[in-house]
Short mmCIF file of C-alpha atoms in Angstrom, two decimals:
data_model
loop_
_atom_site.label_atom_id
_atom_site.label_comp_id
_atom_site.label_asym_id
_atom_site.label_seq_id
_atom_site.Cartn_x
_atom_site.Cartn_y
_atom_site.Cartn_z
CA MET A 1 -12.66 82.97 100.75
CA SER A 2 -13.14 83.44 104.48
CA LYS A 3 -15.82 84.49 106.93
CA PHE A 4 -14.28 87.98 106.87
CA SER A 5 -14.53 88.32 103.06
CA ASP A 6 -18.01 86.73 103.08
CA LYS A 7 -19.17 89.33 105.60
CA ILE A 8 -17.64 92.16 103.54
CA GLN A 9 -19.50 90.93 100.45
CA THR A 10 -22.77 90.74 102.40
CA ILE A 11 -22.39 94.32 103.70
CA ILE A 12 -21.63 95.68 100.23
CA GLN A 13 -24.44 93.75 98.56
CA GLU A 14 -27.02 94.82 101.17
CA SER A 15 -25.91 98.46 100.92
CA GLY A 16 -26.89 98.73 97.25
CA TYR A 17 -23.60 100.46 96.42
CA THR A 18 -21.25 99.35 93.67
CA VAL A 19 -17.52 98.98 94.35
CA TYR A 20 -16.97 102.01 92.11
CA GLN A 21 -19.36 104.14 94.20
CA ILE A 22 -17.74 103.02 97.45
CA SER A 23 -14.26 103.77 96.10
CA ARG A 24 -15.25 107.22 94.86
CA GLY A 25 -17.13 108.16 98.02
CA SER A 26 -14.71 106.76 100.59
CA GLY A 27 -11.37 107.31 98.87
CA LEU A 28 -10.52 103.61 99.14
CA GLY A 29 -8.94 101.94 96.10
CA ARG A 30 -11.24 99.80 93.96
CA THR A 31 -8.60 97.10 93.57
CA SER A 32 -8.13 96.94 97.36
CA ILE A 33 -11.89 96.62 97.90
CA HIS A 34 -12.12 93.81 95.33
CA LYS A 35 -9.18 91.98 96.95
CA MET A 36 -10.78 92.39 100.38
CA MET A 37 -14.01 90.89 99.02
CA SER A 38 -12.15 87.93 97.49
CA GLY A 39 -10.10 87.26 100.62
CA THR A 40 -6.71 88.03 99.02
CA LEU A 41 -6.15 91.23 101.03
CA ILE A 42 -6.35 91.86 104.76
CA PRO A 43 -6.45 95.66 105.00
CA GLY A 44 -4.92 97.82 107.71
CA ARG A 45 -6.76 99.54 110.56
CA ASP A 46 -7.14 102.93 108.80
CA PHE A 47 -8.63 101.22 105.75
CA MET A 48 -11.16 99.39 107.91
CA ASN A 49 -12.14 102.53 109.82
CA GLN A 50 -12.76 104.38 106.53
CA PHE A 51 -14.84 101.45 105.31
CA TYR A 52 -16.90 101.36 108.53
CA ASP A 53 -17.55 105.10 108.41
CA TYR A 54 -18.53 105.30 104.76
CA MET A 55 -20.71 102.18 104.84
CA ARG A 56 -22.30 103.33 108.12
CA VAL A 57 -21.81 99.86 109.65
CA GLY A 58 -23.90 99.52 112.81
CA PRO A 59 -22.45 98.51 116.22
CA VAL A 60 -23.61 94.87 116.18
CA GLU A 61 -22.51 94.24 112.60
CA ARG A 62 -19.24 96.07 113.21
CA GLN A 63 -18.49 93.89 116.23
CA GLU A 64 -19.10 90.74 114.17
CA LEU A 65 -16.93 91.99 111.31
CA GLU A 66 -14.17 93.03 113.73
CA TYR A 67 -14.19 89.51 115.14
CA TYR A 68 -13.65 87.97 111.70
CA TYR A 69 -11.13 90.69 110.77
CA MET A 70 -8.88 90.16 113.79
CA ILE A 71 -8.89 86.36 113.39
CA GLU A 72 -8.11 86.67 109.68
CA LYS A 73 -5.39 89.25 110.32
CA ASP A 74 -3.55 87.73 113.29
CA GLY A 75 -4.80 84.17 113.70
CA TRP A 76 -7.15 82.53 116.17
CA GLU A 77 -4.58 81.90 118.92
CA ARG A 78 -3.46 85.53 119.18
CA TYR A 79 -7.05 86.75 119.02
CA GLU A 80 -8.07 84.34 121.79
CA ASN A 81 -5.15 85.45 123.99
CA ARG A 82 -6.06 89.11 123.53
CA MET A 83 -9.71 88.60 124.34
CA PHE A 84 -8.77 86.49 127.36
CA ILE A 85 -6.57 89.30 128.75
CA LYS A 86 -9.34 91.81 128.07
CA GLU A 87 -11.81 89.60 129.95
CA MET A 88 -9.32 89.15 132.79
CA LEU A 89 -8.78 92.90 133.22
CA GLU A 90 -12.48 93.64 133.09
CA GLY A 91 -13.09 90.88 135.62
CA VAL A 92 -10.63 92.48 138.04
CA SER A 93 -12.63 95.72 137.98
CA ASP A 94 -14.37 96.08 141.34
CA ARG A 95 -14.59 92.28 141.64
CA TYR A 96 -13.27 92.06 145.17
CA GLU A 97 -15.01 94.95 146.87
CA GLU A 98 -17.78 94.70 149.47
CA GLY A 99 -20.40 92.19 148.43
CA VAL A 100 -17.92 90.17 146.40
CA ALA A 101 -19.80 86.90 146.65
CA LYS A 102 -22.99 88.02 144.94
CA ASP A 103 -23.02 84.96 142.72
CA LEU A 104 -21.75 82.60 145.42
CA MET A 105 -24.16 80.05 146.82
CA ASP A 106 -25.83 81.01 150.08
CA VAL A 107 -22.81 80.29 152.25
CA GLN A 108 -24.34 82.10 155.22
CA ASN A 109 -26.54 79.04 155.83
CA TRP A 110 -24.00 76.36 154.98
CA GLU A 111 -22.85 75.88 158.54
CA GLU A 112 -26.43 74.91 159.40
CA ASP A 113 -27.05 72.82 156.30
CA TYR A 114 -23.94 70.69 155.90
CA SER A 115 -23.78 67.10 157.09
CA ASN A 116 -20.85 65.59 158.95
CA SER A 117 -19.97 63.38 156.01
CA GLU A 118 -16.27 63.06 155.25
CA GLN A 119 -16.90 62.37 151.56
CA ALA A 120 -18.53 64.36 148.76
CA SER A 121 -19.96 63.09 145.49
CA ASN A 122 -20.96 66.35 143.77
CA LEU A 123 -19.85 69.97 143.62
CA TYR A 124 -22.32 71.23 146.20
CA GLN A 125 -21.26 68.60 148.75
CA THR A 126 -17.59 69.38 148.01
CA LEU A 127 -18.14 73.08 148.65
CA ASN A 128 -20.01 72.25 151.86
CA LEU A 129 -17.14 70.05 153.03
CA VAL A 130 -14.49 72.66 152.16
CA HIS A 131 -16.48 75.46 153.79
CA ARG A 132 -16.94 73.46 157.01
CA ILE A 133 -13.20 72.69 157.31
CA LEU A 134 -12.13 76.24 156.42
CA CYS A 135 -14.55 77.67 159.00
CA LYS A 136 -12.99 75.38 161.62
CA GLU A 137 -9.52 76.57 160.62
CA TRP A 138 -10.52 80.24 160.81
CA ASN A 139 -12.36 79.78 164.11
CA ASN A 140 -9.75 77.64 165.89
CA TYR A 141 -6.54 79.47 164.97
CA ASP A 142 -5.44 83.10 165.30
CA GLN A 143 -3.35 82.69 162.16
CA PRO A 144 -5.20 80.35 159.77
CA ARG A 145 -3.05 78.39 157.32
CA LEU A 146 -3.99 76.86 154.00
CA ASP A 147 -1.66 74.98 151.62
CA MET A 148 -3.04 73.76 148.30
CA ASN A 149 -2.22 72.60 144.81
CA ILE A 150 -5.72 72.75 143.32
CA PRO A 151 -5.95 74.68 140.02
CA LEU A 152 -8.78 76.88 141.41
CA SER A 153 -10.89 76.20 138.34
CA SER A 154 -13.95 76.71 140.54
CA LYS A 155 -14.70 80.39 141.17
CA TYR A 156 -16.67 79.34 144.26
CA LEU A 157 -13.53 78.10 146.00
CA VAL A 158 -11.75 81.39 145.28
CA GLN A 159 -14.64 83.46 146.57
CA MET A 160 -15.08 81.23 149.62
CA ILE A 161 -11.48 81.80 150.72
CA TYR A 162 -11.77 85.51 150.10
CA GLN A 163 -15.08 85.83 151.94
CA LEU A 164 -13.72 84.07 155.03
CA TYR A 165 -10.68 86.35 154.94
CA ARG A 166 -12.87 89.45 154.84
CA GLU A 167 -15.42 88.26 157.42
CA LYS A 168 -13.04 86.84 160.04
CA GLY A 169 -10.42 89.59 159.79
CA LYS A 170 -7.48 87.33 160.60
CA HIS A 171 -3.98 87.25 159.13
CA VAL A 172 -4.23 84.17 156.95
CA LYS A 173 -1.31 82.45 155.24
CA VAL A 174 -2.21 80.80 151.94
CA ARG A 175 0.39 78.98 149.85
CA GLN A 176 -0.27 77.46 146.46
CA VAL A 177 1.66 75.58 143.78
CA VAL A 178 0.39 75.70 140.19
CA ILE A 179 1.36 73.84 137.01
CA MET A 180 2.37 75.92 134.00
CA ASN A 181 3.39 74.83 130.52
CA GLN A 182 6.89 75.46 129.18
CA ASN A 183 5.63 76.45 125.73
CA PRO A 184 1.87 77.09 125.69
CA SER A 185 1.96 78.34 122.08
CA ARG A 186 2.26 74.70 121.01
CA LEU A 187 -0.88 73.68 122.88
CA LYS A 188 -4.40 73.60 121.55
CA ASP A 189 -5.19 75.97 124.40
CA ALA A 190 -2.56 78.65 123.73
CA ASN A 191 -3.67 80.80 126.68
CA TYR A 192 -3.10 77.98 129.19
CA ASN A 193 -0.64 79.99 131.33
CA LEU A 194 -2.83 83.09 131.14
CA LYS A 195 -5.69 81.02 132.53
CA ILE A 196 -3.52 80.09 135.51
CA LEU A 197 -2.84 83.79 136.13
CA HIS A 198 -6.55 84.54 135.77
CA ARG A 199 -7.39 81.98 138.47
CA ILE A 200 -4.87 83.20 141.03
CA LEU A 201 -4.87 86.95 140.38
CA PRO A 202 -8.03 87.68 142.41
CA LEU A 203 -6.52 86.19 145.58
CA SER A 204 -3.16 87.87 144.90
CA LEU A 205 -4.87 91.24 144.67
CA SER A 206 -7.20 90.55 147.57
CA PHE A 207 -4.74 89.97 150.40
CA PRO A 208 -1.19 90.87 149.35
CA ASN A 209 1.76 89.18 151.03
CA GLN A 210 -0.57 86.61 152.60
CA TYR A 211 -1.02 84.60 149.40
CA GLN A 212 2.14 83.04 148.01
CA VAL A 213 2.21 81.28 144.64
CA ARG A 214 4.95 79.11 143.17
CA ARG A 215 5.03 77.31 139.85
CA CYS A 216 6.13 73.97 138.41
CA TYR A 217 6.55 73.45 134.68
CA SER A 218 5.06 70.67 132.58
CA LYS A 219 5.11 69.85 128.87
CA CYS A 220 1.60 68.36 129.00
CA GLU A 221 -1.71 69.66 127.80
CA GLU A 222 -3.91 70.88 130.65
CA LYS A 223 -6.09 67.76 130.65
CA ASP A 224 -2.99 65.54 130.74
CA SER A 225 -1.19 67.59 133.39
CA TYR A 226 -3.88 66.90 136.01
CA ALA A 227 -2.15 63.68 136.97
CA PHE A 228 1.09 65.61 137.58
CA PHE A 229 -0.26 66.92 140.88
CA TRP A 230 -2.96 64.38 141.61
CA PRO A 231 -4.45 64.09 144.12
CA TYR A 232 -5.40 67.73 144.51
CA TYR A 233 -5.59 68.78 148.11
CA MET A 234 -6.12 71.61 150.57
CA ILE A 235 -4.18 71.28 153.85
CA THR A 236 -5.05 73.08 157.09
CA HIS A 237 -3.54 72.67 160.56
CA ASP A 238 -5.67 69.60 161.27
CA TYR A 239 -7.08 68.28 158.00
CA VAL A 240 -6.36 67.33 154.39
CA ILE A 241 -9.18 67.66 151.86
CA MET A 242 -8.48 65.65 148.68
CA ILE A 243 -10.48 67.05 145.76
CA SER A 244 -11.02 66.07 142.15
CA TYR A 245 -10.03 68.68 139.55
CA ASP A 246 -13.61 69.69 138.78
CA GLY A 247 -14.75 69.58 142.41
CA SER A 248 -17.21 66.77 141.72
CA SER A 249 -15.84 64.63 144.55
CA ALA A 250 -13.79 65.06 147.72
CA TYR A 251 -12.53 63.10 150.70
CA LEU A 252 -11.53 64.33 154.17
CA GLN A 253 -8.43 62.96 155.91
CA LYS A 254 -8.04 63.84 159.62
CA GLU A 255 -5.62 61.22 160.99
CA PRO A 256 -2.81 63.37 162.52
CA GLY A 257 0.07 61.24 161.24
CA ILE A 258 -1.20 61.35 157.64
CA VAL A 259 -1.95 65.09 157.85
CA LYS A 260 1.61 65.71 159.05
CA LYS A 261 3.07 63.74 156.12
CA TYR A 262 1.02 65.81 153.66
CA GLN A 263 2.23 69.00 155.34
CA GLU A 264 5.86 67.87 155.03
CA ALA A 265 5.41 66.78 151.41
CA PHE A 266 3.83 70.12 150.47
CA GLN A 267 6.65 72.03 152.19
CA ALA A 268 9.20 70.16 150.07
CA LEU A 269 7.19 70.75 146.89
CA PHE A 270 6.80 74.44 147.68
CA GLU A 271 10.51 74.93 148.32
CA ASP A 272 11.45 73.14 145.09
CA SER A 273 9.05 75.23 142.98
CA ALA A 274 9.89 78.56 141.33
CA LEU A 275 8.45 81.90 142.42
CA PHE A 276 5.55 82.98 140.19
CA LEU A 277 4.36 86.27 141.63
CA GLU A 278 6.83 88.50 143.44
CA GLN A 279 4.80 90.78 145.70
CA TYR A 280 5.53 93.84 147.84
CA HIS A 281 3.03 95.31 150.25
CA ASP A 282 4.89 98.05 152.13
CA PRO A 283 4.79 101.31 150.08
CA MET A 284 8.48 102.08 150.61
CA GLU A 285 9.57 98.55 149.72
CA ALA A 286 7.25 98.56 146.70
CA MET A 287 8.59 101.89 145.39
CA LYS A 288 12.23 100.86 145.86
CA ASN A 289 11.68 97.65 143.89
CA TYR A 290 9.64 99.57 141.34
CA LEU A 291 12.54 101.93 140.70
CA LYS A 292 14.99 99.02 140.46
CA ASN A 293 13.11 97.86 137.38
CA TYR A 294 13.71 101.21 135.72
CA GLU A 295 17.41 100.97 136.50
CA GLU A 296 17.57 97.44 135.08
CA TYR A 297 15.16 97.62 132.14
CA GLY A 298 14.75 101.33 131.44
CA ILE A 299 11.39 102.88 130.61
CA PRO A 300 8.53 100.40 130.00
CA ASP A 301 7.23 99.79 126.48
CA TYR A 302 3.56 100.13 127.44
CA THR A 303 1.52 101.40 130.37
CA LEU A 304 -2.17 100.91 131.07
CA GLU A 305 -3.99 102.71 133.88
CA HIS A 306 -7.30 104.32 134.72
CA LYS A 307 -6.11 107.94 134.61
CA PRO A 308 -3.76 109.75 132.17
CA CYS A 309 -0.07 109.18 132.94
CA LEU A 310 1.16 111.59 135.62
CA ASP A 311 4.61 111.74 133.98
CA HIS A 312 3.18 113.55 130.98
CA MET A 313 1.45 116.26 133.02
CA PHE A 314 3.93 116.64 135.85
CA THR A 315 4.50 120.29 136.86
CA ASP A 316 6.23 122.16 139.68
CA GLY A 317 4.38 121.43 142.88
CA THR A 318 2.36 118.54 141.45
CA LEU A 319 3.99 115.86 143.59
CA LYS A 320 3.64 117.77 146.86
CA SER A 321 0.04 118.54 146.03
CA MET A 322 -0.58 114.88 145.20
CA MET A 323 0.85 113.64 148.49
CA GLY A 324 -0.46 116.53 150.62
CA SER A 325 0.51 116.07 154.27
CA LYS A 326 1.89 112.61 153.41
CA ALA A 327 4.96 114.31 151.89
CA GLU A 328 6.13 115.20 155.43
CA GLU A 329 5.00 111.85 156.83
CA PHE A 330 6.95 109.88 154.18
CA PRO A 331 9.92 112.11 153.27
CA GLU A 332 11.99 109.23 151.88
CA LEU A 333 9.12 108.10 149.67
CA PHE A 334 8.57 111.67 148.51
CA GLN A 335 12.25 111.96 147.53
CA LEU A 336 12.12 108.62 145.69
CA LEU A 337 9.10 109.72 143.69
CA HIS A 338 10.61 113.13 142.99
CA ASP A 339 13.85 111.63 141.67
CA PHE A 340 11.91 109.11 139.61
CA TYR A 341 9.74 111.73 137.88
CA ILE A 342 12.75 113.94 137.17
CA ARG A 343 14.67 111.02 135.61
CA SER A 344 11.74 109.70 133.62
CA GLY A 345 11.03 113.18 132.25
CA GLN A 346 14.60 113.38 130.93
CA ASN A 347 14.54 109.93 129.31
CA PRO A 348 14.26 110.14 125.49
CA LYS A 349 12.24 106.91 125.32
CA LYS A 350 8.54 107.25 126.08
CA PRO A 351 6.16 104.37 126.68
CA ILE A 352 2.97 104.01 124.70
CA GLY A 353 0.29 104.76 127.25
CA PHE A 354 -3.37 103.82 127.59
CA PHE A 355 -5.95 105.31 129.93
CA SER A 356 -9.71 105.07 130.20
CA GLN A 357 -12.30 107.59 129.11
CA SER A 358 -14.01 107.49 132.51
CA GLY A 359 -10.63 107.90 134.24
CA LEU A 360 -9.90 111.07 132.27
CA GLU A 361 -13.35 112.47 133.01
CA ASP A 362 -13.02 111.62 136.70
CA PHE A 363 -9.63 113.33 136.93
CA LYS A 364 -11.02 116.43 135.22
CA LYS A 365 -13.95 116.45 137.64
CA THR A 366 -12.33 115.47 140.97
CA GLY A 367 -8.54 115.67 140.55
CA ARG A 368 -8.07 112.21 142.08
CA LEU A 369 -5.41 109.90 140.70
CA PHE A 370 -5.47 106.73 142.79
CA GLU A 371 -8.88 105.74 144.09
CA ASN A 372 -8.00 103.72 147.18
CA THR A 373 -4.35 104.31 148.06
CA GLY A 374 -3.86 106.18 151.31
CA ILE A 375 -0.53 107.71 150.29
CA PHE A 376 -2.13 109.65 147.45
CA LEU A 377 -5.58 110.49 148.80
CA HIS A 378 -5.18 114.22 148.23
CA GLY A 379 -6.75 115.40 144.97
CA PHE A 380 -5.71 118.35 142.81
CA GLU A 381 -7.55 121.67 142.77
CA GLU A 382 -9.43 122.60 139.60
CA ASP A 383 -6.88 125.17 138.39
CA MET A 384 -4.01 122.73 138.85
CA ARG A 385 -5.67 119.80 137.10
CA THR A 386 -6.58 122.05 134.18
CA ALA A 387 -2.95 123.17 133.98
CA MET A 388 -1.81 119.55 134.18
CA LEU A 389 -4.03 118.49 131.27
CA LYS A 390 -2.73 121.42 129.21
CA THR A 391 0.81 120.28 130.02
CA PHE A 392 -0.19 116.79 128.89
CA LEU A 393 -1.28 118.23 125.52
CA GLU A 394 1.87 120.33 125.09
CA ARG A 395 4.32 117.58 126.01
CA SER A 396 2.51 114.98 123.93
CA ARG A 397 2.87 117.10 120.80
CA GLN A 398 6.35 118.45 121.51
CA MET A 399 7.83 115.07 122.41
CA ASN A 400 5.67 112.91 120.09
CA ILE A 401 4.31 110.91 123.02
CA GLU A 402 1.85 108.22 121.97
CA SER A 403 -1.22 108.05 124.23
CA HIS A 404 -4.52 106.32 123.59
CA MET A 405 -7.84 106.74 125.35
CA ILE A 406 -9.77 103.48 125.84
CA LEU A 407 -13.46 103.93 125.11
CA ASP A 408 -15.65 102.90 128.04
CA ARG A 409 -18.17 101.17 125.81
CA ARG A 410 -15.44 98.95 124.37
CA MET A 411 -13.42 98.01 127.47
CA LYS A 412 -13.49 98.62 131.19
CA ILE A 413 -10.18 99.53 132.88
CA PRO A 414 -9.92 98.75 136.64
CA SER A 415 -9.77 102.02 138.59
CA ASN A 416 -7.27 100.66 141.11
CA LEU A 417 -4.87 98.78 138.84
CA MET A 418 -1.87 100.00 136.81
CA ILE A 419 0.11 97.76 134.43
CA GLU A 420 3.55 98.33 132.93
CA ALA A 421 5.03 95.99 130.31
CA PHE A 422 8.79 95.74 129.78
CA GLY A 423 8.80 93.77 126.55
CA ALA A 424 8.57 90.03 127.12
CA ARG A 425 10.87 90.30 130.15
CA LYS A 426 8.72 91.62 132.97
CA LEU A 427 5.19 92.68 133.80
CA LEU A 428 4.46 95.03 136.72
CA LEU A 429 1.09 95.47 138.39
CA PHE A 430 0.25 98.15 140.94
CA HIS A 431 -2.98 97.51 142.79
CA SER A 432 -4.56 99.53 145.61
CA ALA A 433 -6.89 97.28 147.58
CA SER A 434 -7.70 99.77 150.36
CA PRO A 435 -6.45 103.09 151.79
CA THR A 436 -3.67 101.21 153.58
CA ASP A 437 -2.87 98.51 151.03
CA LEU A 438 -0.55 98.99 148.05
CA ASN A 439 0.15 95.73 146.27
CA PHE A 440 3.08 95.67 143.85
CA ILE A 441 3.35 92.48 141.76
CA GLN A 442 6.15 91.46 139.41
CA ILE A 443 5.72 88.68 136.84
CA THR A 444 8.62 87.30 134.81
CA GLU A 445 6.96 84.25 133.24
CA SER A 446 7.79 84.86 129.56
CA SER A 447 4.61 83.51 127.95
CA ILE A 448 2.45 85.75 130.15
CA CYS A 449 4.66 88.78 129.51
CA GLU A 450 4.54 88.08 125.76
CA GLY A 451 0.76 87.77 125.91
CA PHE A 452 0.36 91.16 127.61
CA LEU A 453 2.87 92.78 125.23
CA ASP A 454 0.92 91.52 122.23
CA PHE A 455 -2.33 92.72 123.84
CA MET A 456 -0.90 96.23 124.31
CA GLU A 457 0.30 96.31 120.70
CA TYR A 458 -3.16 95.23 119.59
CA LEU A 459 -4.86 97.89 121.72
CA ALA A 460 -2.94 100.66 119.95
CA GLU A 461 -4.50 99.76 116.60
CA SER A 462 -7.84 98.35 117.74
CA ASP A 463 -11.19 100.08 117.65
CA MET A 464 -11.25 99.99 121.45
CA ALA A 465 -8.88 102.96 121.65
CA LEU A 466 -8.70 106.36 119.99
CA SER A 467 -5.62 107.35 118.03
CA THR A 468 -3.18 109.70 119.73
CA GLU A 469 -4.39 112.70 117.74
CA ASP A 470 -8.06 111.93 118.43
CA THR A 471 -7.20 111.44 122.11
CA LEU A 472 -5.55 114.87 122.29
CA LYS A 473 -8.50 116.44 120.46
CA HIS A 474 -10.84 114.86 123.01
CA ILE A 475 -8.86 116.42 125.88
CA GLU A 476 -8.85 119.79 124.10
CA GLY A 477 -12.62 119.58 123.81
CA MET A 478 -12.92 118.97 127.56
CA LEU A 479 -10.84 122.09 128.28
CA ASP A 480 -12.76 124.43 125.96
#
């Protein structure tokens, strides 16, 4: 017996139906229902959907049963990884727009409130100390510099750095070294490396090419690996702030000779560490490296984006219409994109794609594809976007392309982020931070790539996404 089978029994008992009645009415086998109740059978997705529909399981109860079902089916570790990635993606959505620090302490008054103490004995005093030193760095230097090895477990430190970057408008250089585990699947916390990505992704997406991250590997659990980098520190031009892992204490070092030794030691550590995130900011450089991946790895296995995949609805004139006047301004980029779409359309392999319900509706309404990217600001006219969606339907059925629409009520997809997964080998992220910023990130850390691959596989059969046929029917209904 399990919590899943116990919940199934409770639902059946409270319904008043017999197993025979359920089997006859739903078309599900009696033996399968009995085995599901006893915990000797974990049914497939179609079986569960039929059960939900016939038993008229409500949203709250369905969510609880889904939780037990996924843990029973795939194990706690895989379920936890999937939910962590889901939370991470939803957290990226609109997180670093104007007003980012809504839940940050009232930092506007900190410069008036802080004391001149060089030590801190609680989190609030630590944040005051860090904020005071970072403000000095931003005010005293045209190009602020910050080197650190802290795990960024405190969201306040992340938001503080970002807020100063946005308010001061200076070209900051931030370098960080993080500890990752060689085989996180053996840890109690199997999503250890994903947590590291979760902590650094906001800064990576916030100011591309100004935030560099390198990694060191450890075989320790997270709690044991703290000593690997202890003491944790943040280094500016003039100061070193030594901080405990949880931010509960800190100490300021300002003697120039000691600061210089920390700067030299960090430089050596940084050079000896491996690249974690490979980033490209310039659109031409980003597209060239993007296409190199297709030459090396072929078509991705999975894609996830806000809008339906442009490949599947590409028509004559679509690219020029998408770029508008930018096609003449960036002729080389236009040619790169044109060649890419021609080649990808001829490739027999097709990725399994996911897009959001709100993204589809927004494209149907406005014709926009990329919310913030200046290269593709031009939207499509109504006649063209209708034709493109019809092409999407035709190609999907003719070429057996698998596409799934993510339901808004089940998961939020960032409007300015696109993800492509090439098996467990590479993960690509396209992020548009502003009309002039296109951030292209490549991740090759295998445990993170494997985690995203498993998440994409899970999405295809989860109740968060419609089946391909139901997705196509939904689009047909929008065009009627």
